[in-house]
Short mmCIF file of C-alpha atoms in Angstrom, two decimals:
data_model
loop_
_atom_site.label_atom_id
_atom_site.label_comp_id
_atom_site.label_asym_id
_atom_site.label_seq_id
_atom_site.Cartn_x
_atom_site.Cartn_y
_atom_site.Cartn_z
CA MET A 1 154.17 49.93 94.98
CA ALA A 2 153.86 51.23 91.46
CA GLY A 3 150.97 53.31 92.62
CA LEU A 4 152.90 54.70 95.59
CA ALA A 5 155.87 55.51 93.45
CA TYR A 6 153.68 57.33 90.87
CA PHE A 7 151.98 59.40 93.76
CA LEU A 8 155.34 60.43 95.21
CA THR A 9 156.73 61.28 91.86
CA GLU A 10 153.79 63.48 91.09
CA LEU A 11 153.75 64.90 94.61
CA TYR A 12 157.44 66.11 94.18
CA ARG A 13 156.69 67.39 90.75
CA ILE A 14 153.84 69.52 92.12
CA GLU A 15 156.13 70.73 94.93
CA ASP A 16 159.03 71.47 92.51
CA ARG A 17 156.71 73.77 90.41
CA GLN A 18 156.02 75.81 93.58
CA TYR A 19 152.34 76.29 92.85
CA LYS A 20 150.34 78.63 95.02
CA GLU A 21 148.38 76.96 97.85
CA ASN A 22 145.07 76.64 96.11
CA GLU A 23 146.60 75.40 92.76
CA ARG A 24 148.63 72.85 94.70
CA ALA A 25 145.50 71.57 96.54
CA ARG A 26 143.70 71.37 93.16
CA GLN A 27 146.63 69.40 91.66
CA LEU A 28 146.73 67.02 94.65
CA ASP A 29 142.99 66.47 94.58
CA LYS A 30 143.32 65.57 90.88
CA LEU A 31 146.17 63.20 91.59
CA ILE A 32 144.23 61.42 94.37
CA GLN A 33 141.20 61.26 92.13
CA ASN A 34 143.18 59.61 89.43
CA LEU A 35 144.82 57.08 91.69
CA LEU A 36 142.08 56.16 94.01
CA GLY A 37 138.79 57.38 92.54
CA GLY A 38 136.42 59.83 94.08
CA PRO A 39 133.46 62.03 93.26
CA GLU A 40 134.74 62.58 89.64
CA GLY A 41 134.72 58.90 88.94
CA LEU A 42 136.76 55.74 89.31
CA GLY A 43 140.54 55.59 89.37
CA TRP A 44 143.58 53.45 89.00
CA LEU A 45 142.61 51.48 92.15
CA GLN A 46 139.25 50.36 90.82
CA ALA A 47 140.90 49.57 87.39
CA VAL A 48 143.50 47.25 89.06
CA GLN A 49 140.95 45.69 91.34
CA ASN A 50 138.67 44.95 88.34
CA LYS A 51 141.57 43.50 86.33
CA THR A 52 143.08 41.39 89.16
CA MET A 53 139.73 40.20 90.49
CA ASP A 54 138.30 38.82 87.34
CA GLY A 55 136.18 41.82 86.50
CA ILE A 56 134.46 42.13 90.00
CA LEU A 57 133.41 45.70 89.65
CA ASP A 58 131.95 45.07 86.17
CA ARG A 59 130.14 42.02 87.50
CA LEU A 60 128.84 44.06 90.47
CA ARG A 61 127.54 46.67 87.99
CA GLU A 62 125.82 43.91 85.92
CA ASP A 63 124.26 42.43 89.06
CA MET A 64 123.20 45.77 90.34
CA PRO A 65 122.55 48.06 87.38
CA ASP A 66 121.25 50.84 89.74
CA ILE A 67 124.36 50.91 91.93
CA ARG A 68 125.57 54.55 92.48
CA ARG A 69 129.15 55.66 91.91
CA GLU A 70 129.58 56.29 95.70
CA GLU A 71 128.42 52.77 96.57
CA LEU A 72 130.82 51.44 94.05
CA LEU A 73 133.64 53.50 95.55
CA ILE A 74 132.77 52.38 99.03
CA PHE A 75 132.74 48.81 97.86
CA SER A 76 136.10 49.24 96.19
CA TYR A 77 137.59 51.02 99.36
CA SER A 78 136.23 48.37 101.70
CA ALA A 79 137.74 45.63 99.45
CA ALA A 80 141.10 47.45 99.70
CA GLY A 81 140.75 47.61 103.51
CA PHE A 82 140.57 51.41 103.77
CA ASN A 83 139.09 52.67 106.99
CA ASN A 84 136.00 54.95 107.19
CA THR A 85 137.91 58.09 107.61
CA LEU A 86 139.98 57.65 104.50
CA SER A 87 136.89 56.28 102.57
CA TYR A 88 134.61 59.36 103.35
CA HIS A 89 137.37 61.79 102.36
CA LEU A 90 138.13 59.93 99.10
CA ALA A 91 134.46 59.44 98.11
CA GLY A 92 133.61 63.05 98.96
CA LEU A 93 131.06 62.12 101.63
CA SER A 94 129.97 64.10 104.62
CA CYS A 95 131.32 62.01 107.45
CA GLU A 96 132.51 58.52 108.53
CA ASN A 97 128.93 57.48 109.40
CA ALA A 98 127.97 57.92 105.82
CA VAL A 99 130.45 55.32 104.81
CA SER A 100 128.98 52.90 107.45
CA THR A 101 125.53 53.63 106.21
CA ILE A 102 126.33 53.04 102.47
CA ARG A 103 128.29 49.90 103.37
CA THR A 104 125.39 48.42 105.49
CA ARG A 105 122.70 49.23 102.91
CA LEU A 106 124.87 47.96 100.08
CA ARG A 107 125.42 44.58 102.06
CA ASP A 108 121.69 44.31 102.61
CA ARG A 109 120.89 44.83 98.94
CA ILE A 110 123.69 42.30 97.99
CA ILE A 111 122.12 39.72 100.36
CA LEU A 112 119.04 39.84 98.33
CA LEU A 113 120.70 39.34 94.98
CA LYS A 114 120.27 36.11 93.10
CA THR A 115 123.80 35.84 91.74
CA PRO A 116 126.57 33.32 91.98
CA HIS A 117 128.84 36.19 92.94
CA LYS A 118 127.01 37.10 96.17
CA ALA A 119 129.44 35.44 98.47
CA GLU A 120 132.47 37.04 96.81
CA TYR A 121 130.89 40.47 97.16
CA LEU A 122 130.00 40.02 100.79
CA ALA A 123 133.60 38.76 101.54
CA LEU A 124 134.95 42.05 100.11
CA LEU A 125 132.36 44.21 101.94
CA PRO A 126 132.78 43.41 105.63
CA GLU A 127 130.24 44.46 108.11
CA LYS A 128 132.98 46.48 110.03
CA GLY A 129 135.29 48.76 108.21
CA CYS A 130 139.03 48.85 108.19
CA ARG A 131 140.44 45.33 108.29
CA ILE A 132 143.89 46.82 107.97
CA GLY A 133 143.31 48.94 111.11
CA GLU A 134 142.25 45.88 113.01
CA GLU A 135 145.12 43.85 111.87
CA MET A 136 147.59 46.54 112.85
CA LEU A 137 145.92 46.72 116.22
CA TYR A 138 146.22 42.98 116.57
CA LEU A 139 149.86 43.00 115.64
CA HIS A 140 150.48 45.90 118.04
CA ASP A 141 148.93 43.96 120.87
CA LEU A 142 150.80 40.75 119.94
CA ASN A 143 154.04 42.69 119.96
CA GLN A 144 153.16 44.18 123.35
CA ARG A 145 152.50 40.72 124.77
CA LYS A 146 155.68 39.25 123.22
CA TYR A 147 157.96 41.85 124.94
CA GLY A 148 155.94 41.96 128.22
CA ASN A 149 154.72 45.58 127.64
CA SER A 150 151.13 45.03 128.19
CA GLU A 151 148.97 47.36 130.43
CA LYS A 152 148.84 44.62 133.06
CA ASP A 153 152.62 44.49 133.25
CA GLN A 154 152.80 48.30 133.65
CA ASN A 155 150.39 48.42 136.58
#
């Protein structure tokens, strides 16, 4: 919640200053970069993940010294439950398929690692993206069944 509060505070600060459109976009990009990481480097999200998950990103870098920034970002975004659309925008990639490709190749490389942390890495890097999206869809479907609003009931 602190991250969201910070984001909204900065967003309103940017709006209050009435920047021109291109300066406002630049300021917003900088804010998002600082919070969630991106092409310029890691952000607050990765720092929090690393701190709360016993240095997981540092361990991943030690286990995979040749890991690229975009791979580390995709790992982080996947661990956070971000979908492919959000991940590709944040990481500055060309499309959603690039996220899937990076995730798949990273999983394949992790599977080959000889490290006690392999299972933890794989658990945070699901084969399919967007656990949050799947959970929301499940809850929506569950709610529809609970109140009898399923497609079968409507036909």
